[in-house]
């Protein structure tokens, strides 16, 4: 997996104060995307042990609520194995931290990925420029959903964490 940046003490990409990993690779290429530089799956830099140590050093901080995986798309077909391994390692090391994932894929297309059971919130769907709305929290366009993953998996239907 490759990445572009690790943002520390972020308050815009999920609930609470978070660390954000901006993953490389996106097949959606949404018009008006805020991060087109992250589209290339071979762009950015290798997510190596040094990057993981930097990420985990942030998660070690008591005041950090959790991690947000964004990009690009952490659920890009070529990122899924590495994203899953990282999520599972985070859950083992930081069971009280929340995990948010931003993806252009729809919930119904990714809900059965084995590691999704560890994700707290999925913000799903492509960014649609004509539906852009700067007043809604945690989304870029009104078509995107903020999904409570654990409740959705538990009851077998989509449960929104926020409308």
PDB file of C-alpha atoms in Angstrom, residues 145-148 152 158-163:
ATOM      1  CA  UNK A 145     -23.916   8.349   3.654  1.00  0.00           C
ATOM      2  CA  UNK A 146     -22.336   8.268   7.117  1.00  0.00           C
ATOM      3  CA  UNK A 147     -22.995   4.652   8.087  1.00  0.00           C
ATOM      4  CA  UNK A 148     -22.814   3.042  11.523  1.00  0.00           C
ATOM      5  CA  UNK A 152     -25.720  -2.083  10.126  1.00  0.00           C
ATOM      6  CA  UNK A 158     -28.089   0.244   6.620  1.00  0.00           C
ATOM      7  CA  UNK A 159     -28.085   2.338   9.797  1.00  0.00           C
ATOM      8  CA  UNK A 160     -27.005   5.932   9.387  1.00  0.00           C
ATOM      9  CA  UNK A 161     -24.722   7.390  12.028  1.00  0.00           C
ATOM     10  CA  UNK A 162     -25.766  10.826  10.820  1.00  0.00           C
ATOM     11  CA  UNK A 163     -28.254  12.003   8.229  1.00  0.00           C
TER      12      UNK A 163
END
